[in-house]
Tab-separated table of C-alpha atoms and ligand atoms in Angstrom:
chain	number	residue	atom	x	y	z
A	1	MET	CA	-232.611	51.271	33.256
A	2	VAL	CA	-231.580	51.975	29.665
A	3	THR	CA	-232.750	55.437	28.667
A	4	MET	CA	-232.755	57.094	25.256
A	5	GLU	CA	-230.546	59.813	26.750
A	6	ARG	CA	-227.725	57.315	27.289
A	7	LEU	CA	-227.506	56.861	23.543
A	8	ALA	CA	-228.560	59.503	21.081
A	9	GLU	CA	-227.830	59.826	17.413
A	10	PHE	CA	-224.942	61.976	16.247
A	11	PRO	CA	-226.512	65.232	15.034
A	12	ALA	CA	-225.226	64.804	11.473
A	13	TYR	CA	-228.429	65.637	9.573
A	14	SER	CA	-231.027	68.356	9.801
A	15	ARG	CA	-234.198	66.391	9.112
A	16	LEU	CA	-237.556	67.342	7.654
A	17	ALA	CA	-240.595	67.015	9.924
A	18	LEU	CA	-241.991	63.958	8.146
A	19	ASP	CA	-242.721	60.494	9.474
A	20	PRO	CA	-242.373	58.004	6.599
A	21	VAL	CA	-243.799	54.549	7.264
A	22	ALA	CA	-243.820	52.989	3.799
A	23	ALA	CA	-242.781	53.708	0.229
A	24	ALA	CA	-243.649	52.267	-3.166
A	25	GLY	CA	-242.281	53.497	-6.488
A	26	SER	CA	-242.232	57.305	-6.277
A	27	THR	CA	-244.747	57.518	-3.427
A	28	LEU	CA	-243.970	57.862	0.264
A	29	ALA	CA	-246.642	57.146	2.884
A	30	THR	CA	-246.374	59.025	6.159
A	31	ALA	CA	-247.736	58.093	9.596
A	32	ASP	CA	-250.582	60.637	9.296
A	33	GLY	CA	-251.892	58.701	6.285
A	34	ALA	CA	-250.819	61.293	3.718
A	35	GLY	CA	-249.093	60.260	0.501
A	36	LEU	CA	-246.098	62.210	-0.776
A	37	LEU	CA	-244.742	62.270	-4.317
A	38	ASP	CA	-241.018	61.616	-3.918
A	39	LEU	CA	-239.081	63.656	-6.476
A	40	TYR	CA	-235.874	63.283	-4.478
A	41	GLY	CA	-235.555	59.495	-4.705
A	42	GLY	CA	-233.324	59.191	-1.637
A	43	HIS	CA	-230.563	61.354	-3.220
A	44	CYS	CA	-230.615	59.482	-6.578
A	45	VAL	CA	-230.600	56.079	-4.853
A	46	ASN	CA	-234.059	54.706	-5.707
A	47	SER	CA	-233.311	54.249	-9.389
A	48	LEU	CA	-236.101	51.679	-9.798
A	49	GLY	CA	-238.359	53.366	-7.252
A	50	ALA	CA	-238.911	52.197	-3.686
A	51	GLY	CA	-239.743	48.537	-3.097
A	52	ASP	CA	-239.353	47.484	-6.722
A	53	PRO	CA	-240.829	43.943	-6.828
A	54	GLY	CA	-238.275	42.555	-9.317
A	55	LEU	CA	-235.344	43.824	-7.286
A	56	GLY	CA	-236.959	42.603	-4.064
A	57	GLU	CA	-237.500	39.109	-5.462
A	58	ALA	CA	-233.948	38.925	-6.814
A	59	LEU	CA	-232.529	39.936	-3.426
A	60	ALA	CA	-234.788	37.533	-1.514
A	61	GLU	CA	-233.822	34.663	-3.797
A	62	GLN	CA	-230.134	35.578	-3.466
A	63	TRP	CA	-230.346	35.770	0.325
A	64	ARG	CA	-232.011	32.367	0.617
A	65	ARG	CA	-229.602	30.676	-1.779
A	66	LEU	CA	-226.226	32.346	-1.169
A	67	SER	CA	-226.266	35.402	1.081
A	68	PHE	CA	-222.559	36.043	1.516
A	69	THR	CA	-219.219	34.526	0.775
A	70	THR	CA	-215.657	35.762	0.776
A	71	ASN	CA	-214.218	37.521	-2.262
A	72	LEU	CA	-211.619	34.756	-2.313
A	73	LEU	CA	-214.152	32.350	-3.835
A	74	PRO	CA	-215.391	32.343	-7.422
A	75	LEU	CA	-219.023	33.396	-7.747
A	76	ALA	CA	-221.405	32.924	-10.663
A	77	GLU	CA	-223.144	36.189	-9.688
A	78	ARG	CA	-219.937	38.056	-10.571
A	79	GLY	CA	-220.146	36.918	-14.186
A	80	ALA	CA	-223.817	37.901	-14.425
A	81	PHE	CA	-223.000	41.311	-12.919
A	82	LEU	CA	-220.168	41.973	-15.396
A	83	ALA	CA	-222.323	40.859	-18.337
A	84	ALA	CA	-225.175	43.188	-17.295
A	85	LEU	CA	-222.870	46.181	-16.760
A	86	ALA	CA	-220.962	45.520	-19.991
A	87	VAL	CA	-224.047	46.454	-22.059
A	88	GLY	CA	-223.852	50.192	-21.350
A	89	MET	CA	-220.078	50.567	-20.857
A	90	PRO	CA	-218.208	53.292	-22.764
A	91	PRO	CA	-216.096	52.030	-25.690
A	92	GLY	CA	-212.948	50.064	-24.902
A	93	GLU	CA	-211.994	47.417	-22.371
A	94	TRP	CA	-212.723	48.076	-18.723
A	95	ARG	CA	-212.015	46.540	-15.325
A	96	ALA	CA	-214.406	46.931	-12.381
A	97	PHE	CA	-213.771	47.011	-8.642
A	98	CYS	CA	-216.652	46.762	-6.151
A	99	SER	CA	-216.826	48.606	-2.843
A	100	ASN	CA	-219.725	49.929	-0.772
A	101	SER	CA	-220.229	53.665	-1.266
A	102	GLY	CA	-219.502	56.622	-3.495
A	103	ALA	CA	-216.689	57.944	-1.323
A	104	GLU	CA	-214.965	54.565	-1.346
A	105	ALA	CA	-215.399	54.265	-5.099
A	106	ASN	CA	-213.689	57.650	-5.519
A	107	GLU	CA	-210.913	56.809	-3.030
A	108	ASN	CA	-210.174	53.658	-4.994
A	109	ALA	CA	-210.247	55.446	-8.356
A	110	LEU	CA	-207.772	58.068	-7.125
A	111	LYS	CA	-205.568	55.399	-5.564
A	112	ILE	CA	-205.532	53.490	-8.869
A	113	ALA	CA	-204.784	56.656	-10.884
A	114	LEU	CA	-201.916	57.771	-8.652
A	115	ALA	CA	-200.425	54.263	-8.521
A	116	ALA	CA	-200.706	53.840	-12.289
A	117	THR	CA	-199.080	57.210	-13.070
A	118	GLY	CA	-196.598	57.252	-10.163
A	119	ARG	CA	-197.620	60.902	-9.565
A	120	ARG	CA	-198.841	62.633	-6.402
A	121	ARG	CA	-201.013	65.523	-7.498
A	122	VAL	CA	-204.755	65.559	-8.139
A	123	VAL	CA	-206.673	68.314	-9.908
A	124	CYS	CA	-210.225	68.911	-8.725
A	125	PHE	CA	-212.813	71.680	-8.976
A	126	GLU	CA	-214.446	74.346	-6.883
A	127	GLY	CA	-217.991	73.326	-6.006
A	128	ALA	CA	-217.189	69.618	-6.212
A	129	PHE	CA	-218.519	66.959	-3.885
A	130	HIS	CA	-216.902	63.523	-3.942
A	131	GLY	CA	-217.612	62.188	-0.425
A	132	ARG	CA	-216.439	62.510	3.151
A	133	THR	CA	-213.536	60.069	3.496
A	134	ALA	CA	-209.968	61.387	3.391
A	135	ALA	CA	-209.162	61.452	-0.320
A	136	ALA	CA	-212.767	62.130	-1.401
A	137	ALA	CA	-213.015	65.086	0.984
A	138	ALA	CA	-209.630	66.417	-0.136
A	139	VAL	CA	-210.920	66.817	-3.697
A	140	SER	CA	-214.317	68.221	-2.684
A	141	ASP	CA	-214.919	71.968	-2.430
A	142	ASN	CA	-212.609	73.401	0.215
A	143	ALA	CA	-215.504	75.157	1.956
A	144	ARG	CA	-216.524	71.712	3.292
A	145	PRO	CA	-214.910	70.362	6.448
A	146	ALA	CA	-212.252	67.755	5.626
A	147	PHE	CA	-209.301	66.034	7.297
A	148	PRO	CA	-206.523	68.240	8.725
A	149	ALA	CA	-204.143	67.146	5.953
A	150	ASP	CA	-204.642	65.983	2.362
A	151	PRO	CA	-203.318	62.534	1.353
A	152	PHE	CA	-201.816	63.986	-1.865
A	153	HIS	CA	-201.173	67.393	-3.432
A	154	VAL	CA	-204.385	69.058	-4.478
A	155	ARG	CA	-204.759	71.663	-7.215
A	156	ARG	CA	-208.284	73.100	-7.197
A	157	LEU	CA	-209.505	74.912	-10.316
A	158	PRO	CA	-212.571	77.036	-10.946
A	159	TRP	CA	-215.308	75.006	-12.699
A	160	GLY	CA	-214.816	75.103	-16.444
A	161	ARG	CA	-211.042	75.802	-16.369
A	162	CYS	CA	-208.231	73.486	-17.485
A	163	GLU	CA	-204.986	75.266	-16.668
A	164	GLY	CA	-202.214	73.625	-14.628
A	165	ILE	CA	-202.856	70.063	-15.808
A	166	ASP	CA	-199.164	69.298	-16.247
A	167	GLY	CA	-196.778	66.367	-15.884
A	168	SER	CA	-197.070	66.445	-12.081
A	169	VAL	CA	-200.788	65.607	-12.180
A	170	GLY	CA	-201.816	61.967	-11.800
A	171	ALA	CA	-205.585	62.448	-11.846
A	172	VAL	CA	-208.209	65.027	-12.724
A	173	ILE	CA	-211.469	64.253	-10.942
A	174	LEU	CA	-214.863	65.837	-11.558
A	175	GLU	CA	-218.576	65.219	-11.537
A	176	PRO	CA	-219.639	65.686	-15.180
A	177	ILE	CA	-222.595	67.611	-13.713
A	178	GLN	CA	-221.901	69.141	-10.288
A	179	SER	CA	-224.999	68.105	-8.367
A	180	LEU	CA	-224.674	69.419	-4.816
A	181	ALA	CA	-223.285	72.710	-6.134
A	182	GLY	CA	-226.649	73.299	-7.833
A	183	VAL	CA	-226.891	70.914	-10.798
A	184	VAL	CA	-224.192	72.805	-12.689
A	185	GLU	CA	-223.594	71.445	-16.167
A	186	PRO	CA	-220.153	71.492	-17.808
A	187	PRO	CA	-219.627	74.554	-20.009
A	188	ALA	CA	-219.526	73.725	-23.739
A	189	GLY	CA	-216.209	72.142	-24.691
A	190	PHE	CA	-215.025	71.782	-21.079
A	191	LEU	CA	-214.998	67.969	-20.938
A	192	GLU	CA	-213.304	67.800	-24.353
A	193	SER	CA	-210.634	70.294	-23.196
A	194	LEU	CA	-210.023	68.269	-20.041
A	195	ARG	CA	-209.675	65.112	-22.135
A	196	ALA	CA	-207.134	66.868	-24.359
A	197	ALA	CA	-205.195	68.303	-21.378
A	198	CYS	CA	-205.024	64.859	-19.775
A	199	ASP	CA	-203.881	63.250	-23.020
A	200	ALA	CA	-201.151	65.880	-23.391
A	201	SER	CA	-199.875	65.603	-19.811
A	202	GLY	CA	-200.403	61.910	-19.085
A	203	ALA	CA	-202.860	62.684	-16.267
A	204	LEU	CA	-205.812	60.309	-15.953
A	205	LEU	CA	-209.317	61.692	-16.302
A	206	VAL	CA	-211.716	60.457	-13.611
A	207	PHE	CA	-215.478	60.998	-13.852
A	208	ASP	CA	-217.397	60.752	-10.589
A	209	GLU	CA	-220.687	59.320	-11.863
A	210	VAL	CA	-222.074	58.624	-8.404
A	211	GLN	CA	-225.123	60.701	-9.350
A	212	THR	CA	-224.956	60.905	-13.145
A	213	GLY	CA	-224.549	57.147	-13.713
A	214	SER	CA	-226.943	54.196	-13.954
A	215	GLY	CA	-229.180	55.820	-16.562
A	216	ARG	CA	-229.987	59.014	-14.671
A	217	LEU	CA	-229.164	61.253	-17.631
A	218	GLY	CA	-231.287	59.174	-20.005
A	219	ALA	CA	-228.053	57.572	-21.205
A	220	PRO	CA	-226.113	54.779	-19.478
A	221	TRP	CA	-223.404	57.190	-18.264
A	222	ALA	CA	-222.565	60.886	-18.486
A	223	SER	CA	-219.660	59.855	-20.709
A	224	SER	CA	-222.171	58.427	-23.201
A	225	HIS	CA	-224.328	61.557	-22.958
A	226	TYR	CA	-221.420	63.963	-23.502
A	227	GLY	CA	-219.343	61.730	-25.790
A	228	VAL	CA	-216.156	62.107	-23.726
A	229	VAL	CA	-214.618	58.900	-22.388
A	230	PRO	CA	-212.598	59.124	-19.144
A	231	ASP	CA	-209.774	56.802	-18.049
A	232	LEU	CA	-211.589	55.912	-14.853
A	233	PHE	CA	-215.091	56.463	-13.556
A	234	THR	CA	-217.029	55.693	-10.433
A	235	THR	CA	-220.604	55.175	-9.428
A	236	ALA	CA	-222.686	54.252	-6.352
A	237	LYS	CA	-226.117	55.573	-5.224
A	238	GLY	CA	-228.564	54.372	-7.919
A	239	ALA	CA	-226.342	51.477	-9.042
A	240	GLY	CA	-227.775	49.192	-6.344
A	241	GLY	CA	-231.323	50.606	-6.378
A	242	GLY	CA	-231.200	51.003	-2.570
A	243	PHE	CA	-228.656	48.309	-1.774
A	244	PRO	CA	-225.238	49.831	-0.921
A	245	ILE	CA	-222.585	49.484	-3.601
A	246	GLY	CA	-219.635	51.487	-4.899
A	247	LEU	CA	-218.038	50.806	-8.260
A	248	SER	CA	-214.724	51.989	-9.674
A	249	PHE	CA	-214.013	51.350	-13.345
A	250	ALA	CA	-210.621	51.768	-15.036
A	251	THR	CA	-209.534	51.062	-18.589
A	252	ALA	CA	-207.807	47.731	-18.940
A	253	GLU	CA	-204.575	49.621	-19.644
A	254	VAL	CA	-204.771	51.627	-16.402
A	255	ALA	CA	-205.811	48.521	-14.449
A	256	ALA	CA	-202.770	46.662	-15.788
A	257	ALA	CA	-200.522	49.354	-14.267
A	258	THR	CA	-202.127	48.985	-10.820
A	259	PRO	CA	-200.023	47.042	-8.302
A	260	ALA	CA	-201.452	43.873	-6.772
A	261	GLY	CA	-202.720	44.323	-3.222
A	262	LEU	CA	-203.828	47.928	-3.732
A	263	LEU	CA	-207.547	47.128	-3.646
A	264	GLY	CA	-209.747	45.047	-1.384
A	265	SER	CA	-213.014	45.122	0.554
A	266	THR	CA	-214.782	42.668	2.855
A	267	PHE	CA	-218.323	43.507	1.767
A	268	GLY	CA	-217.552	45.001	-1.643
A	269	GLY	CA	-218.661	42.657	-4.419
A	270	GLY	CA	-220.659	40.415	-2.087
A	271	PRO	CA	-223.458	38.361	-3.673
A	272	MET	CA	-226.328	40.604	-2.499
A	273	ALA	CA	-224.749	43.812	-3.825
A	274	LEU	CA	-223.821	42.122	-7.096
A	275	ARG	CA	-227.348	40.813	-7.522
A	276	ALA	CA	-228.844	44.242	-6.846
A	277	ALA	CA	-226.476	45.942	-9.292
A	278	THR	CA	-227.142	43.266	-11.914
A	279	GLU	CA	-230.903	43.780	-11.668
A	280	VAL	CA	-230.547	47.583	-11.873
A	281	ALA	CA	-228.075	47.458	-14.775
A	282	ARG	CA	-230.300	45.078	-16.765
A	283	ARG	CA	-233.299	47.331	-16.343
A	284	VAL	CA	-231.705	50.752	-16.832
A	285	SER	CA	-229.647	49.810	-19.878
A	286	ALA	CA	-232.774	48.927	-21.888
A	287	PRO	CA	-233.269	51.570	-24.626
A	288	VAL	CA	-236.988	51.816	-23.808
A	289	PHE	CA	-236.197	52.571	-20.144
A	290	LEU	CA	-233.745	55.325	-21.096
A	291	GLU	CA	-236.241	56.736	-23.568
A	292	GLN	CA	-238.803	56.991	-20.770
A	293	VAL	CA	-236.259	58.826	-18.563
A	294	ARG	CA	-235.835	61.391	-21.337
A	295	ALA	CA	-239.599	61.689	-21.850
A	296	VAL	CA	-240.261	62.322	-18.140
A	297	SER	CA	-237.351	64.757	-18.071
A	298	ALA	CA	-238.957	66.728	-20.907
A	299	VAL	CA	-242.150	67.066	-18.850
A	300	LEU	CA	-240.276	68.205	-15.723
A	301	ARG	CA	-238.327	70.751	-17.769
A	302	GLY	CA	-241.681	72.370	-18.436
A	303	ALA	CA	-241.389	73.734	-14.870
A	304	ALA	CA	-239.447	76.691	-16.295
A	305	GLY	CA	-241.672	79.750	-16.017
A	306	ARG	CA	-244.247	78.022	-13.768
A	307	GLY	CA	-244.803	79.542	-10.293
A	308	PRO	CA	-241.543	80.776	-8.760
A	309	VAL	CA	-239.335	78.731	-11.160
A	310	THR	CA	-237.517	80.820	-13.756
A	311	ALA	CA	-235.327	78.148	-15.347
A	312	VAL	CA	-234.553	74.439	-15.230
A	313	ARG	CA	-231.055	73.069	-15.594
A	314	GLY	CA	-229.491	69.630	-15.695
A	315	VAL	CA	-229.984	66.545	-17.847
A	316	GLY	CA	-232.367	63.587	-17.681
A	317	LEU	CA	-233.632	63.130	-14.141
A	318	LEU	CA	-230.905	65.158	-12.451
A	319	LEU	CA	-232.538	68.562	-12.609
A	320	GLY	CA	-232.275	71.891	-10.806
A	321	LEU	CA	-235.230	74.262	-10.570
A	322	VAL	CA	-233.878	77.809	-10.453
A	323	THR	CA	-236.003	80.220	-8.423
A	324	GLY	CA	-236.566	83.881	-9.310
A	325	ALA	CA	-234.390	86.675	-7.937
A	326	GLY	CA	-234.261	86.557	-4.160
A	327	VAL	CA	-236.732	83.658	-3.829
A	328	PRO	CA	-235.097	81.026	-1.624
A	329	ALA	CA	-235.236	77.459	-2.973
A	330	ARG	CA	-235.875	76.354	0.603
A	331	ALA	CA	-239.166	78.283	0.630
A	332	LEU	CA	-240.172	76.558	-2.608
A	333	ARG	CA	-239.232	73.178	-1.136
A	334	ASP	CA	-241.473	73.880	1.874
A	335	ALA	CA	-244.344	75.082	-0.314
A	336	LEU	CA	-244.110	71.930	-2.448
A	337	LEU	CA	-243.946	69.779	0.666
A	338	ALA	CA	-247.158	71.408	1.893
A	339	ARG	CA	-248.671	70.247	-1.429
A	340	GLY	CA	-247.390	66.687	-0.964
A	341	ILE	CA	-244.228	66.829	-3.113
A	342	LEU	CA	-240.760	66.062	-1.757
A	343	THR	CA	-237.774	67.777	-3.415
A	344	GLY	CA	-234.257	68.624	-2.191
A	345	CYS	CA	-232.126	71.689	-1.526
A	346	CYS	CA	-228.432	72.008	-2.367
A	347	ASP	CA	-225.502	74.382	-1.882
A	348	ASP	CA	-227.013	76.954	-4.238
A	349	PRO	CA	-229.744	78.736	-2.242
A	350	GLN	CA	-231.694	79.385	-5.435
A	351	VAL	CA	-231.730	75.864	-6.832
A	352	LEU	CA	-234.076	73.064	-5.865
A	353	ARG	CA	-232.948	69.588	-6.859
A	354	LEU	CA	-235.039	66.878	-8.474
A	355	CYS	CA	-233.555	63.377	-8.687
A	356	PRO	CA	-236.630	61.138	-8.637
A	357	PRO	CA	-236.846	57.409	-9.297
A	358	LEU	CA	-235.982	56.816	-12.939
A	359	ASN	CA	-239.355	55.183	-13.572
A	360	LEU	CA	-241.341	58.217	-12.420
A	361	GLY	CA	-244.597	58.394	-14.396
A	362	LEU	CA	-245.482	61.150	-16.840
A	363	GLU	CA	-248.573	62.048	-14.820
A	364	GLN	CA	-246.557	62.222	-11.632
A	365	ALA	CA	-244.178	64.617	-13.380
A	366	GLU	CA	-247.148	66.713	-14.568
A	367	SER	CA	-248.381	67.038	-10.993
A	368	LEU	CA	-245.246	69.037	-10.123
A	369	LEU	CA	-246.142	71.606	-12.776
A	370	THR	CA	-249.706	71.911	-11.486
A	371	ALA	CA	-248.425	72.373	-7.943
A	372	LEU	CA	-245.970	75.075	-9.071
A	373	ASP	CA	-248.816	77.033	-10.672
A	374	SER	CA	-250.451	77.361	-7.262
A	375	ILE	CA	-247.339	78.773	-5.555
A	376	THR	CA	-246.411	82.443	-5.216
A	377	LEU	CA	-243.414	83.272	-3.056
A	378	PRO	CA	-242.033	86.648	-2.016
A	379	ALA	CA	-238.347	87.415	-2.510
A	380	ALA	CA	-236.435	87.224	0.765
A	381	ALA	CA	-235.552	90.601	2.279
A	382	PRO	CA	-231.882	91.411	1.549
A	383	ALA	CA	-229.621	90.799	4.564
A	384	SER	CA	-228.939	94.073	6.397
A	385	SER	CA	-225.266	95.053	6.474
B	1	PLP	C1	-221.130	63.128	-6.804
B	1	PLP	C2	-220.965	62.385	-5.507
B	1	PLP	N1	-219.829	61.693	-5.284
B	1	PLP	C3	-219.639	61.001	-4.166
B	1	PLP	C4	-220.588	60.966	-3.165
B	1	PLP	C5	-220.348	60.184	-1.915
B	1	PLP	O1	-221.153	59.049	-1.907
B	1	PLP	P1	-221.416	58.250	-0.548
B	1	PLP	O2	-222.259	59.120	0.313
B	1	PLP	O3	-222.090	56.995	-1.003
B	1	PLP	O4	-220.068	57.993	0.048
B	1	PLP	C6	-221.773	61.673	-3.351
B	1	PLP	C7	-222.809	61.671	-2.303
B	1	PLP	O5	-223.693	62.495	-2.251
B	1	PLP	C8	-221.974	62.395	-4.541
B	1	PLP	O6	-223.089	63.097	-4.762
């Protein structure tokens, strides 16, 4: 007899006691019949909301007509994908490589940067999260478990600092806004200083836009929001609206210095992923869509000073609610959950993350503020020494 005990899931996640059975837009339905407002959006993934009809129809049509074919064949969907993505690209000429996840996108970007510069050192930042594969983990915060050895030399700097970006450095990688660390924005002038340090040393600047991309900041990319253009950037999560995709972009100049055979992926750039990314890119690059992201963001920012929230940080729909002294964000998450609102914790115990679908409604955003008004939380007792 086959029993559940013979095969159990790896205990990788600590899960919330919820039983989701369906989702539409920013609403999750649970088995007990309750509806939840989803302000977490599957970690930034549901850029168009859950079950978006347009995306669903595009994927169904793609599956029926041409579900998969090798990357060795030309594909009309590739042209449509590049045309849709081209609309919001930073200035200059770019080359795109498709993979399947954020970690892979970052691995490929670092591989391209080190191959193009012929250097073996990467600068990264404390608090960073770039994924769990070898190179991505090596440049994430060193408090996170990683492989026993790094695939290249790593120089880790405090967030906001630029020293040590010298001629030995091939790549400088960062999230323009550190999300998992607590939605930490770049200090004023930091991105510009990094750009200047890279220009002076010949290092390549790599933005990890796995969370900040695809319109989440109310601009196509963080580089458009901050006005600093990197040499390479990556994205994943929201780029496929729920269909897995990883994207690495390099300037045409950097791409030209990349040796043939360095990149490849069986699934990466398959017709379904391309179709999903095309649909998302078309929708999120529309000025009216981005305007709505900014409008909803402005409502959510009104959470500052409501209930236990003292401040709101972040940009667009990547926001962190900062709780008052000693009030754990986890307690606020639980209190909101009890009121039917799903949010997310992060590495900062006093920051609750919001990364809802980008088409969240204004009234849905308002309902967070009303819920906050009904919440009073005590500060946690200080840990005894
Ligand atoms: C900024 C950032 N980079 C990279 C990753 C890794 O993406 P994936 O889980 O798709 O490999 C994540 C995932 O949370 C992320 O937030």
